[in-house]
Every structure is written in structure tokens, then in C-alpha cells.
Short mmCIF file of C-alpha atoms in Angstrom, two decimals:
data_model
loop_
_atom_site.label_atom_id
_atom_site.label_comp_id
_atom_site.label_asym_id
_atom_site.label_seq_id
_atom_site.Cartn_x
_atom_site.Cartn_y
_atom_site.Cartn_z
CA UNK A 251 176.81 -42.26 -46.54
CA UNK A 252 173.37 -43.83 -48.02
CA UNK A 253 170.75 -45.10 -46.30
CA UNK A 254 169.90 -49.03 -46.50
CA UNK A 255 167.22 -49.54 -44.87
CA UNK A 256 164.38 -48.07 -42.35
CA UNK A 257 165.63 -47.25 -38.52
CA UNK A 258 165.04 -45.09 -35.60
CA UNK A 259 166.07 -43.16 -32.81
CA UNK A 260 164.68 -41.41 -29.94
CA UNK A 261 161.77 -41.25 -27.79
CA UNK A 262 158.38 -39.29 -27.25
CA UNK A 263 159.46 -38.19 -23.88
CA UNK A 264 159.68 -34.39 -23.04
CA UNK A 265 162.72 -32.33 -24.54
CA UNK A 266 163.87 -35.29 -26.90
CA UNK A 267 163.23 -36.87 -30.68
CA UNK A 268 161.79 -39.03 -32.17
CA UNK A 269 163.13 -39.90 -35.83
CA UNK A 270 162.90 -42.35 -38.19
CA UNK A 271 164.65 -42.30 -41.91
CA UNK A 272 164.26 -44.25 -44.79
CA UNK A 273 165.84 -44.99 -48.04
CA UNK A 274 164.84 -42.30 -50.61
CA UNK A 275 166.82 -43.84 -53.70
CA UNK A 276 167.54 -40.68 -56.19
CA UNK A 277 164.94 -38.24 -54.72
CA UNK A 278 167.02 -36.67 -52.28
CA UNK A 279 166.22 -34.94 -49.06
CA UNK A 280 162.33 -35.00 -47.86
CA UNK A 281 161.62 -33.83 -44.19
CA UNK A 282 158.43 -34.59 -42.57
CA UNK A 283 158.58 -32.47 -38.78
CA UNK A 284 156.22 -32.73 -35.94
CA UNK A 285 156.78 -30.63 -33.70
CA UNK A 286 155.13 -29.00 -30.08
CA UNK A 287 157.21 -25.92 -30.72
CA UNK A 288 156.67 -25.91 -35.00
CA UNK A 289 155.73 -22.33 -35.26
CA UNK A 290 159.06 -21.31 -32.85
CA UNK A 291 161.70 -23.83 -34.14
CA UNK A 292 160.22 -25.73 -36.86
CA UNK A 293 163.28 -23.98 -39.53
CA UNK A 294 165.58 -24.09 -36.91
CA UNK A 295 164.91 -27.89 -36.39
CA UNK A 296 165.30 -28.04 -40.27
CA UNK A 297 168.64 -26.51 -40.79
CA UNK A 298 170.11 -28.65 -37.90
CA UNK A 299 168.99 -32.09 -39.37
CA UNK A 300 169.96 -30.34 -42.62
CA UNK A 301 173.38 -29.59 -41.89
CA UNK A 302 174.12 -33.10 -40.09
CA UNK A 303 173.13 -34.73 -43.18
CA UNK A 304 175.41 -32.14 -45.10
CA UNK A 305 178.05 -33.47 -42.67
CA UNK A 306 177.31 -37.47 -43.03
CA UNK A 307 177.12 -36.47 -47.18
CA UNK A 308 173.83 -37.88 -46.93
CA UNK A 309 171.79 -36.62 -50.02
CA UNK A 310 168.77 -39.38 -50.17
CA UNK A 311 166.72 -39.64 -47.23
CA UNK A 312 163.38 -39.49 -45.97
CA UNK A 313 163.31 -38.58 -42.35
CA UNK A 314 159.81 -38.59 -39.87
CA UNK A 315 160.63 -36.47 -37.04
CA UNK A 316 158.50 -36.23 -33.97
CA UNK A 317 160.08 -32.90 -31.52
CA UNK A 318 158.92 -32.83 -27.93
CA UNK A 319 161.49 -29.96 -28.02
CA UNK A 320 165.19 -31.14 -28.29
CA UNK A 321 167.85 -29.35 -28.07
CA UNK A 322 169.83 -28.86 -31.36
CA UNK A 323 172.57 -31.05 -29.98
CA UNK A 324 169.88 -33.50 -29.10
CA UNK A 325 168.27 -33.48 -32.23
CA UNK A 326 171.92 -33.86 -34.52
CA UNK A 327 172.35 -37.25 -31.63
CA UNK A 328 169.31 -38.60 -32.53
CA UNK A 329 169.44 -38.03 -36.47
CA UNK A 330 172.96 -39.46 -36.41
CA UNK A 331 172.25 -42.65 -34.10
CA UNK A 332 169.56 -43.55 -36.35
CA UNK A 333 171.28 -43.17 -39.39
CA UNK A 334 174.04 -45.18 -38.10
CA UNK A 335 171.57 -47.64 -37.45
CA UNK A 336 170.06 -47.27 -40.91
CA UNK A 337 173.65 -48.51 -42.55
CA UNK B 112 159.45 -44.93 -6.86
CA UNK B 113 160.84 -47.01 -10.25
CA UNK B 114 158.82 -46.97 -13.54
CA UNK B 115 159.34 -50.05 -15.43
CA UNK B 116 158.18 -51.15 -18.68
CA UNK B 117 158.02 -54.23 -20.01
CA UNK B 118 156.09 -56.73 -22.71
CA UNK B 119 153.28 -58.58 -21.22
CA UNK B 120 153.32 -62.37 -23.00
CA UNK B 121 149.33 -62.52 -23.45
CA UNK B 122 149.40 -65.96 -23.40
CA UNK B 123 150.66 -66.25 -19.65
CA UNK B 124 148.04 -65.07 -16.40
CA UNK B 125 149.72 -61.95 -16.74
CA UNK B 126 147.08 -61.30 -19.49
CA UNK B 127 144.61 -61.00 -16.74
CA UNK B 128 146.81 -58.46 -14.41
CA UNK B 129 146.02 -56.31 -17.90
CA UNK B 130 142.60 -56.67 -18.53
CA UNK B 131 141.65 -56.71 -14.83
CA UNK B 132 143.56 -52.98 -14.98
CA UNK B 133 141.92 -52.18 -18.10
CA UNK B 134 138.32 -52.96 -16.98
CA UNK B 135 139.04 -49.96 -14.23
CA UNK B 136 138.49 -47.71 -17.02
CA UNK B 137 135.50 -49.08 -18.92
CA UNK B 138 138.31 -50.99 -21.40
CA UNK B 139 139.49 -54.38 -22.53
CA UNK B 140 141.64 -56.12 -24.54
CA UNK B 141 140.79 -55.92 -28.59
CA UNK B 142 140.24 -59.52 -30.40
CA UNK B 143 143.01 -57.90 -32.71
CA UNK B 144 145.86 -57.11 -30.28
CA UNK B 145 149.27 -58.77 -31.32
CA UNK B 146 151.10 -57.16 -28.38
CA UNK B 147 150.80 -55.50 -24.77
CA UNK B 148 153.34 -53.42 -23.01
CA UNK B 149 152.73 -52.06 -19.30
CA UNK B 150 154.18 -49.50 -17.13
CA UNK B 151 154.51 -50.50 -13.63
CA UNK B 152 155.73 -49.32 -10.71
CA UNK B 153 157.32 -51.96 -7.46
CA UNK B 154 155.27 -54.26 -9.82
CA UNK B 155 151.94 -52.66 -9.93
CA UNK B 156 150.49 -52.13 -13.46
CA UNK B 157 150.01 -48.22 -13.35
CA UNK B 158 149.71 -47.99 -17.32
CA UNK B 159 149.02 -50.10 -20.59
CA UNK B 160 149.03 -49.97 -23.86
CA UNK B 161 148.70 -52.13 -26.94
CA UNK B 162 148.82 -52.63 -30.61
CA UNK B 163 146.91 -54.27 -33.73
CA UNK B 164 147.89 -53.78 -37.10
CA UNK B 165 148.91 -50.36 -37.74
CA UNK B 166 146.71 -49.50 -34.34
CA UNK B 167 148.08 -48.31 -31.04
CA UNK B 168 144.42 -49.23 -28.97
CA UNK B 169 143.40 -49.94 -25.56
CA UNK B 170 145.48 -47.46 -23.66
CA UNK B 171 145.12 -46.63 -20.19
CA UNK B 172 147.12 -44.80 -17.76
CA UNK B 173 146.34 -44.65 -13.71
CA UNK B 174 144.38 -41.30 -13.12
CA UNK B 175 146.87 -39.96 -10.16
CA UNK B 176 150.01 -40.63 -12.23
CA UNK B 177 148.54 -39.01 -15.94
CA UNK B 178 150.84 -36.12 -16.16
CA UNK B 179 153.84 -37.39 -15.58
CA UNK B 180 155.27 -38.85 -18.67
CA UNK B 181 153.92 -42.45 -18.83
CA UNK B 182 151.96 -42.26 -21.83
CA UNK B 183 155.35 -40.36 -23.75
CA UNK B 184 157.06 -43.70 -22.32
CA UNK B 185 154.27 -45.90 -23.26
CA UNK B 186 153.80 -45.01 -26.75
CA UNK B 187 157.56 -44.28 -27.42
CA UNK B 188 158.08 -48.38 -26.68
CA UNK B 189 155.12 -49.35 -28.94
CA UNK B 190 155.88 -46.96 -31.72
CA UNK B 191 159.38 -48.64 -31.70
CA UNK B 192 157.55 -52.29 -31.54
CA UNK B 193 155.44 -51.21 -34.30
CA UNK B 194 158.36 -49.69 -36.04
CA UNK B 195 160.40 -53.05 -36.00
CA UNK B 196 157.49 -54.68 -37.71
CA UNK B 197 157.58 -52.59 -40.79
CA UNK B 198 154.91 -50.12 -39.81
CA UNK B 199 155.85 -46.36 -39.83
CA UNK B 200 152.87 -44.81 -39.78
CA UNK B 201 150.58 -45.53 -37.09
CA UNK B 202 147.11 -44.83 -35.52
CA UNK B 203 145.59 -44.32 -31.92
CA UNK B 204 142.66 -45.32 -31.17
CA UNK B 205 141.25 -44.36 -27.85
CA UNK B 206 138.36 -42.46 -25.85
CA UNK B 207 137.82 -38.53 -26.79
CA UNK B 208 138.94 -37.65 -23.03
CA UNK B 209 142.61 -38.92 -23.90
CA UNK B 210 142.94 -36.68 -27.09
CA UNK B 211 144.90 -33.87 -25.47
CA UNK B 212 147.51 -36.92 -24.45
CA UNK B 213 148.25 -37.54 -27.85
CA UNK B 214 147.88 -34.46 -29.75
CA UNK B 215 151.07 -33.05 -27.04
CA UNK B 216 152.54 -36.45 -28.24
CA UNK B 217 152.32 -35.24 -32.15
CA UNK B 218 149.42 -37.24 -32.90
CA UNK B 219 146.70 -35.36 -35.00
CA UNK B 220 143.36 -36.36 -34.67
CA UNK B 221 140.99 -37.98 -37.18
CA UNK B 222 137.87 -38.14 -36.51
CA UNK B 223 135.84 -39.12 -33.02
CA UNK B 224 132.52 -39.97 -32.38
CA UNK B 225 130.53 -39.31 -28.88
CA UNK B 226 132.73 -42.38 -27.49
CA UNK B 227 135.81 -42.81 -29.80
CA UNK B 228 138.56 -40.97 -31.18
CA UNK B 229 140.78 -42.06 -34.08
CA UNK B 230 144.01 -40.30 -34.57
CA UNK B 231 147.18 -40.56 -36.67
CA UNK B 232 151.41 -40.39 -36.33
CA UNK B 233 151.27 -37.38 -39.17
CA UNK B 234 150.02 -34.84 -39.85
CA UNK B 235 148.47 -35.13 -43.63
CA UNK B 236 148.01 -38.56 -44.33
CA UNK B 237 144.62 -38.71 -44.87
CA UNK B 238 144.57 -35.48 -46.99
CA UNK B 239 147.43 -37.37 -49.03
CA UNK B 240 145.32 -40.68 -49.91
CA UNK B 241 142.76 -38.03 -51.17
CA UNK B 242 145.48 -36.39 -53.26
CA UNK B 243 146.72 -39.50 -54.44
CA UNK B 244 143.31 -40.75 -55.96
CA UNK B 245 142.82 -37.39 -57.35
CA UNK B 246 145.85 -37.92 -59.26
CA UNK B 247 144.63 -41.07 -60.24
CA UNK B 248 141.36 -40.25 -61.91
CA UNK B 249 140.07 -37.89 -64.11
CA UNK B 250 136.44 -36.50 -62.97
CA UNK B 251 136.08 -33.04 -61.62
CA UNK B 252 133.87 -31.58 -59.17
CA UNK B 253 130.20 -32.47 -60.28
CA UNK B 254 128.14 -34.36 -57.99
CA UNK B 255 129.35 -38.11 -57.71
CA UNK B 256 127.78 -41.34 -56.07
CA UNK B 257 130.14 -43.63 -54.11
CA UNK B 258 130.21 -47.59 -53.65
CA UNK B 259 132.77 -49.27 -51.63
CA UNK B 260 133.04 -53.26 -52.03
CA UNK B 261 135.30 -55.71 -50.75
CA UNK B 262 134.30 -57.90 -53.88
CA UNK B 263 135.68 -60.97 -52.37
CA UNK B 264 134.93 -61.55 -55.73
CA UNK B 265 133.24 -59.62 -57.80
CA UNK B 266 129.79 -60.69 -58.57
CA UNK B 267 127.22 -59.78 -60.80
CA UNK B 268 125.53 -58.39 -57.60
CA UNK B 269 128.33 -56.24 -57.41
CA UNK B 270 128.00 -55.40 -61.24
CA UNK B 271 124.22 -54.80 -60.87
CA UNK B 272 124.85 -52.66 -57.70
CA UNK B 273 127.54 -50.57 -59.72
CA UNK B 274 125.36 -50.06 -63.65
CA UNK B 275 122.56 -49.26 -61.48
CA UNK B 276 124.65 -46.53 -59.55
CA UNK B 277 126.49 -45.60 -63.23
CA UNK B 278 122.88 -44.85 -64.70
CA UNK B 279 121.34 -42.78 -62.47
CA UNK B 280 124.49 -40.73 -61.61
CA UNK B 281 126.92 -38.82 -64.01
CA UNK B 282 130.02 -39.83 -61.82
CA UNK B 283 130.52 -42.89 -59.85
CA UNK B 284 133.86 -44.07 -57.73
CA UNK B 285 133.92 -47.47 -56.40
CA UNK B 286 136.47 -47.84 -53.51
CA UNK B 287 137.72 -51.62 -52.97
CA UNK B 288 138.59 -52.51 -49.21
CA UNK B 289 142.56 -52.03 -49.57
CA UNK B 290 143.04 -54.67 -46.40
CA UNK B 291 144.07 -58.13 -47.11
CA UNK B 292 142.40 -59.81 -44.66
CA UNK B 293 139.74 -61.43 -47.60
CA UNK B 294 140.66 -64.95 -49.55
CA UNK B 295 140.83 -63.25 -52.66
CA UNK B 296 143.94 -60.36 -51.95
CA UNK B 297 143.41 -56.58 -52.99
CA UNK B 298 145.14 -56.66 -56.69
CA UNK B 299 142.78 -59.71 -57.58
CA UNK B 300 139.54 -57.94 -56.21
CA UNK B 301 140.39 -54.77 -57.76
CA UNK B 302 141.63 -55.82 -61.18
CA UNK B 303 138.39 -58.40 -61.34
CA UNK B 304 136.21 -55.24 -60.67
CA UNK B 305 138.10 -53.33 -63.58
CA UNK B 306 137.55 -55.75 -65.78
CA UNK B 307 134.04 -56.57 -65.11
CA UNK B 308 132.86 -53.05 -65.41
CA UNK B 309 135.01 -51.95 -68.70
CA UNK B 310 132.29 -50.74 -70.72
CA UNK B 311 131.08 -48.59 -67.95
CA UNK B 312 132.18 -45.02 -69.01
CA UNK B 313 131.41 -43.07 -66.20
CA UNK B 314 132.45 -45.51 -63.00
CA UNK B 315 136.21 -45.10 -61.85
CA UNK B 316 137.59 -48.31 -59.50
CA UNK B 317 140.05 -46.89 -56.95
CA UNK B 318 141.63 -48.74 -53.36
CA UNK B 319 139.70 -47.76 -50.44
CA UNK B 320 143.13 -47.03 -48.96
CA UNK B 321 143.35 -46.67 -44.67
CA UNK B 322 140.86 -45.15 -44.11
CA UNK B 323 137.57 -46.80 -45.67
CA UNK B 324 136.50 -49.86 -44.62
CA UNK B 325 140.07 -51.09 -43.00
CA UNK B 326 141.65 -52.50 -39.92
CA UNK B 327 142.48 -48.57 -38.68
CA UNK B 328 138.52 -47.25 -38.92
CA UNK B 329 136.61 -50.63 -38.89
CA UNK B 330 138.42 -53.65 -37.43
CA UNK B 331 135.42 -55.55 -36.32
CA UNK B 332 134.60 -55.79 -40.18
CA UNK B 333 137.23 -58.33 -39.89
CA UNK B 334 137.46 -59.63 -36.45
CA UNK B 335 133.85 -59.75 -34.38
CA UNK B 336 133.88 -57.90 -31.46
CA UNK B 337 131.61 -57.16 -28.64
CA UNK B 338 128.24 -54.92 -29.42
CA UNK B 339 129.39 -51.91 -28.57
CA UNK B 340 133.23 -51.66 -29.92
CA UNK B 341 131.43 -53.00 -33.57
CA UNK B 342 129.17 -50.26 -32.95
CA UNK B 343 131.30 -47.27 -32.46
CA UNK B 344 133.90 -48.33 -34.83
CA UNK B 345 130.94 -48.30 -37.78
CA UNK B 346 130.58 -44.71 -36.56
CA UNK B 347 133.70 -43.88 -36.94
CA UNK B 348 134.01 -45.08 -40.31
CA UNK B 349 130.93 -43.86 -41.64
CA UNK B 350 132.12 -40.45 -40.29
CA UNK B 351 135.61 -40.27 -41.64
CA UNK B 352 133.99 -41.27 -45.13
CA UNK B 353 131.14 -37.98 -44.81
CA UNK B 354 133.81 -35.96 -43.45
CA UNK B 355 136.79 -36.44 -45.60
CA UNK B 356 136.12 -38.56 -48.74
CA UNK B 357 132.53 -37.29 -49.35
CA UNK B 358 133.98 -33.80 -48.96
CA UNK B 359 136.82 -34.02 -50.88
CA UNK B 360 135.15 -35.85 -53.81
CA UNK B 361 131.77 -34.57 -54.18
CA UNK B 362 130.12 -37.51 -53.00
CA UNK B 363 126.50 -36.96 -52.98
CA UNK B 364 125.16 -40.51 -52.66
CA UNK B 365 125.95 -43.81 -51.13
CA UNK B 366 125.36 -46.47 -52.88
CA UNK B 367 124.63 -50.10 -50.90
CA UNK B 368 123.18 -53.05 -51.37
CA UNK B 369 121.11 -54.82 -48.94
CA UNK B 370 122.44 -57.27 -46.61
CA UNK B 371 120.95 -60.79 -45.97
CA UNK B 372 123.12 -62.60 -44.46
CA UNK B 373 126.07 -60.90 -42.94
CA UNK B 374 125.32 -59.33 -39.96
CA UNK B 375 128.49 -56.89 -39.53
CA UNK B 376 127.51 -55.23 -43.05
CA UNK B 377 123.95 -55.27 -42.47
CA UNK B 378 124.60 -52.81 -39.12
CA UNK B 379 126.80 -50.67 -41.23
CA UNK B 380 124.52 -49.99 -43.65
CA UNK B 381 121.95 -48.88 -40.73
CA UNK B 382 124.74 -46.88 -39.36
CA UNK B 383 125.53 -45.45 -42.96
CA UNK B 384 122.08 -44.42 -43.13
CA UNK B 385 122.04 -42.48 -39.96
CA UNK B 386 125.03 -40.94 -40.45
CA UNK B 387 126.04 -39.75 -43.75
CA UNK B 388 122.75 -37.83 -44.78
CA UNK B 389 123.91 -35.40 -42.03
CA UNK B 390 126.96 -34.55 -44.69
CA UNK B 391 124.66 -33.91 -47.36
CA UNK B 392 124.78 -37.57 -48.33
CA UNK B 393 121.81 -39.70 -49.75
CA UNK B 394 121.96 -43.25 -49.06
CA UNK B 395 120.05 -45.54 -51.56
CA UNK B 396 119.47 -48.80 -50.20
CA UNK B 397 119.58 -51.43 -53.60
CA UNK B 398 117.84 -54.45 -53.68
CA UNK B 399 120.20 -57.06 -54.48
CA UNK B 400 119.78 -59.35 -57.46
CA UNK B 401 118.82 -62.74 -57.22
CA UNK B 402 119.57 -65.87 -59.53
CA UNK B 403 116.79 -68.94 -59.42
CA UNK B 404 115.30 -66.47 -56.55
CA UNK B 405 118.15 -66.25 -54.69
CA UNK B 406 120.46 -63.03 -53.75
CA UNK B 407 123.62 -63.45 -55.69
CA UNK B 408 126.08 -62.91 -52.84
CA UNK B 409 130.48 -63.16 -52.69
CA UNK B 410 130.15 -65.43 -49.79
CA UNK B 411 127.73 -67.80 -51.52
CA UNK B 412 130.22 -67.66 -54.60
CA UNK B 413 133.12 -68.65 -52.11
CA UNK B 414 130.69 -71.48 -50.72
CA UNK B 415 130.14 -72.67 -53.98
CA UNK B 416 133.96 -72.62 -54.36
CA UNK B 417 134.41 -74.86 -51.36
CA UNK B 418 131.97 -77.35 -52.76
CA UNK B 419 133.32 -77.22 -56.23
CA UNK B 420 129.70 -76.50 -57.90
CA UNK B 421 131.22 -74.71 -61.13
CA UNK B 422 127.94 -74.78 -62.62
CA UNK B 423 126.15 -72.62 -60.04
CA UNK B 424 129.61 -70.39 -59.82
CA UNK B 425 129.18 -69.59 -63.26
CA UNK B 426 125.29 -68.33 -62.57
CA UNK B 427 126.37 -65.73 -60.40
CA UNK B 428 129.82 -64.13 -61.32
CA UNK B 429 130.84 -62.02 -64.70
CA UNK B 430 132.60 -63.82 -67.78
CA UNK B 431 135.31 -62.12 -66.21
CA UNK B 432 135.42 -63.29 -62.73
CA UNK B 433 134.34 -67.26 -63.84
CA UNK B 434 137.96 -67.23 -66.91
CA UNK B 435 139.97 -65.96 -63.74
CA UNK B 436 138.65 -68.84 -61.57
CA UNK B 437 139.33 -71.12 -64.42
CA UNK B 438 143.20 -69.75 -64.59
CA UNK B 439 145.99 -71.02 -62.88
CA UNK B 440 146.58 -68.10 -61.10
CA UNK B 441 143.04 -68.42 -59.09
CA UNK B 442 144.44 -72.33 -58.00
CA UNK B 443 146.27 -70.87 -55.02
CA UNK B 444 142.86 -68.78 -53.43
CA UNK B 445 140.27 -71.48 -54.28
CA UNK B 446 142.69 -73.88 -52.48
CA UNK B 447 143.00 -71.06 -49.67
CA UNK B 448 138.90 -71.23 -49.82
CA UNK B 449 138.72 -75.05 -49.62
CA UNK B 450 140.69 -75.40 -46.45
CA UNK B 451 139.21 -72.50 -44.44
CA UNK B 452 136.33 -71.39 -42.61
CA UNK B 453 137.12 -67.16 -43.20
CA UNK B 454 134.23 -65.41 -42.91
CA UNK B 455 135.58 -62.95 -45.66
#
């Protein structure tokens, strides 16, 4: 799957995600995390949105994440709604 | 108990459910707010915020409800308003006492002053402008003197301001206001500075970016705002510059010229003055240079413009400036000019 164009998914509210991706033409996968619980979760955050994008074959992407601390299954919902959205 | 949140249409009386809410905490409306959401509850107004530009501002939740997930709600609805518009990375700009809100929200602070505090959606941003004009140049860490012009356009003012700066210091770096909000747009300004200051060895011409002299630190250098809102946003400018860009570049002076007739820019400078020597920054105050015993000045160039008086154009702007006024490529701005009454 590629990414066309800029879109979201999410909110700021406790336990969820907030995500945005963007085209990243050629320069593959670049992950910029915010997160309340970095220091805890921030790899484990990582290798979920990793391996969702593994799953979509996404290999270009930028994604801005915002955690208020999701669960993984929340976090792979969000990244996949917004890159749904992004098509 | 349901929380609702809507978009208030700030051209209907509901505009004045808002600021009459807003003016409980000491608040009010910006001049530069494009939208307005509230939170209500059984149609009481219990929280607000609003954004400008790239700016999340005048933000306000009801004291007995903060805790509770209103502001998460709030900002989650403006981010996505601000998102729709193209803007991805934004800023909040609020009172110090909210910080904690925002900074559990992901939001990383700036800079704040005694009554402000600017922050922003991630985390490096303003440590990545700084690394991108690094990459940019090629001067090293001896001391360096600092100008930042909107050039609106550039002037031989300007280009007195800047050889005076270039001979007295071994370094200088002249930021141009990034912020199109001036007749002439950024890539004219900047490439008319270039060019007018070729032979100028030591003086590197770089884009003041978001966070010098823009709509995030300094909106009322745009827009004119009430006394005190002009007031702290100078301070917050002048203390992101001392803080970050003086910091990261060596900046040892400040370079300004003096200010006759604008009175925005001749309060900055004052609030320059106070503030950066306390980050081991000089500011040198320049007399500006006159033609037939007059200050040359951008704005008098642009008045000149509107009145189509090439000959006294051509007294006060470089070669440079006056063959790019000439070109067919300046027809479009002077027209802009003609019709207008911008104050930039």
C-alpha cells in the first residue's frame, strides 16, 4: 500500500492515539513518537506500528504519533484507520 | 451530565457567549483567530479553545471541571481542524499556569515569560531549524552578530545596517522574517537581500524560520493587538532568540536599526534591549541612514511605489532592488502595493 496524501486518526484523550502519516516518497519508514509512557513503551509502541506497516507492505511513510497510552491493539486501529484514510 | 463540542461561527452572537467566558479568566479573543471550538455542557460553555495560523491560543477551561479530560477533547478537535488545513505541526500559546495541561498532552514547551508560555506539537523542532541552518552555512563557532529584517524590500538602510554590522564583526547572519504576511513574499525579500549584499564576504542571509519574528512568537508584528498581548509576545520572541538562536549560533550582538515611524518595531527594539544582554548579548542601536535628510525606510519605498515616484525609489534602494522593480516579475507586488493599505 503507499501513502497519497497526509491523514489522521485518533484523539488526545487518555489511553488512545493520536497519529498522523504522510507521504515519504523513496525514504522509507521515519517514526516521530510522543509519548506519556516513552521511557516504558516507547520500543514497544515502535515495533507495533512497525509490524502493521510490515502487514499493510507499507515501506514509505512518515508517521507523528502522539500516545496518551494505547493499548497495542489500539495503537495498530489507529495506524491502520489513518492509513486507510491516507489512500 | 453531556459534554458537547462544537464550532462556534464568530460571526453570529455566539461570539460573545465566548469572549464573555473568556474574560472570566483574564482572556479574549486574538485579532488573528480563524476558528473557535467550545465544550459545553446542557449548553453552558465550560471550555474554549481557538486557533490562528499554526497557533492553538486563547484556551480556557472552567476551574471545577480541569481534570477531567476537556482540554484532551478540546485540543484533539482543533489539532484535527488545524490538521485539515494543511498544518501538522502546531503551537500553544497560553498562560504559564496551564503548562502542565499540555506537556501531559505531548506538548513540549518553548519558552515563557512571567505571563506567557509558548509551546510546540514535537518535541525537536526548534533544535531542527537550528540544525537545518547549520547545514546551510559555513561559519563555525567564533563570536557572530545577528540582524533579522523583514526587508519588505531591501533598502540601502538595510544594506548600511548590514556593512556596518559586516565591519565591525568577523561573522554576521541576517535572518529574513520567513512569514508571508509582507507585499513583497519571502523568496523575493530573501533573494533581493542576497543579491544586494554579494560582495560582503563575511555576512550569511538565512530564513528566520518559526520561530524569529513570525506569526507563532510575534503575531502582533503583523496584526495590532492590545498593549499588553504586543507586549508579552515581544518578550517572548526576544527570549526564544537569546535562548535558542543566540545560543546555538554564537550570537554575541544584535544588530538594529532605529525606528521612526513604526511603532510595533520601535517597542521591540526597547524590549530587545532589555532582554537579550541578559544572554550575553550586546545590542547596538544603528542610526539609520538618511537620503536628502530623510531616514531611508521599506515602508517609504512601498509609499513611493503606490505613488509611482521612480525617481525617489531609485534614491533609496540598491541597483539590485530598483532592476527587480523594473522586471516583470515585480508587476504583480507593486500592483499588490497600489491597491492596498498593508502596513507591511
Amino acid at each position: 500500500m503507499v501513502i497519497n496524501k497526509p491523514a489522521r486518526a485518533g484523539t488526545l484523550e487518555s489511553s488512545d492515539i493520536y497519529i498522523m502519516v504522510q507521504p515519504n516518497q523513496g525514504q522509507g519508514i521515519e517514526i516521530q513518537l510522543d509519548s506519556i509512557v516513552l521511557k516504558q513503551f516507547g520500543k514497544q509502541i515502535q515495533n507495533v506500528m512497525r509490524q502493521t506497516l510490515k502487514d499493510l507492505e507499507i515501506e514509505d511513510i512518515k508517521i507523528i504519533a502522539n500516545d496518551r497510552g494505547a493499548l497495542d491493539y489500539t495503537i495498530r486501529a489507529r495506524l491502520e484507520t489513518a492509513i486507510n484514510r491516507a489512500n | 451530565m453531556s459534554l458537547i463540542i462544537e464550532t462556534i461561527d464568530l460571526e453570529s452572537t455566539e461570539r460573545l457567549q465566548v469572549e464573555k467566558f473568556l474574560s472570566e479568566f483574564n482572556l479574549s479573543l486574538d485579532k488573528d483567530v480563524e476558528q473557535t471550538i467550545v465544550a459545553k455542557i446542557d449548553g453552558n460553555i465550560i471550555g474554549t479553545c481557538s486557533c490562528g495560523g499554526k497557533v492553538v491560543k486563547s484556551f480556557a477551561v472552567k476551574k471545577e471541571l480541569q481534570g477531567e479530560g476537556i482540554a484532551a477533547k478540546l485540543i484533539s478537535r482543533i489539532t484535527n481542524i488545524m490538521f485539515d488545513k494543511g498544518i501538522f505541526h502546531t503551537f500553544i500559546f497560553t498562560k504559564p499556569v496551564n503548562k502542565h495541561i499540555f506537556s501531559e498532552l505531548g506538548y513540549h514547551e518553548i519558552f515563557s515569560t512571567k505571563d506567557v508560555t509558548l509551546l510546540e506539537s514535537s518535541s525537536d523542532n526548534i533544535r531542527r531549524y537550528i540544525k537545518t541552518i547549520k547545514s546551510q552555512t559555513s561559519f563555525g563557532r567564533e563570536d557572530k552578530a545577528a540582524i533579522v529584517m523583514n526587508c519588505n524590500p531591501f533598502t540601502l538602510g538595510h544594506r548600511y545596517l548590514i556593512e556596518r554590522a559586516a565591519c565591525e564583526n568577523e561573522t554576521v547572519i541576517v535572518f529574513i522574517v520567513q512569514e508571508d504576511k509582507s507585499s513583497f513574499p519571502f523568496d523575493v525579500r530573501y533573494k533581493l537581500v542576497k543579491e544586494g549584499i554579494k560582495d560582503l564576504n563575511n555576512v550569511h542571509v538565512v530564513s528566520g524560520g518559526d520561530y524569529i519574528i513570525s506569526s507563532n512568537t510575534f503575531p502582533s508584528y503583523f496584526i495590532k493587538e492590545e498593549e499588553h498581548k504586543d507586549r508579552a509576545y515581544k518578550q517572548l520572541d526576544a527570549g526564544i532568540f537569546g535562548e535558542y538562536i543566540a545560543t546555538a549560533f554564537n550570537i554575541k550582538r544584535r544588530y538594529l536599526g532605529t525606528e521612526p515611524y513604526c511603532s510595533v518595531t520601535y517597542g521591540y527594539n526597547k524590549v530587545l534591549a532589555e532582554i537579550l544582554p541578559g544572554y550575553g548579548v550586546e545590542v547596538k542601536i544603528i542610526d539609520r541612514v538618511t537620503v536628502d535628510s530623510k531616514e531611508v525606510s521599506a515602508s517609504s519605498v512601498r509609499k513611493y511605489i503606490k505613488e509611482d515616484n521612480w525617481k525617489e525609489i531609485k534614491k533609496l534602494v540598491p541597483e539590485t532592488t530598483y532592476s527587480f522593480l523594473l522586471s516583470s516579475e515585480a508587476r504583480k507586488i507593486i500592483d499588490k502595493i497600489k491597491g492596498s493599505e498593508l502596513r507591511h
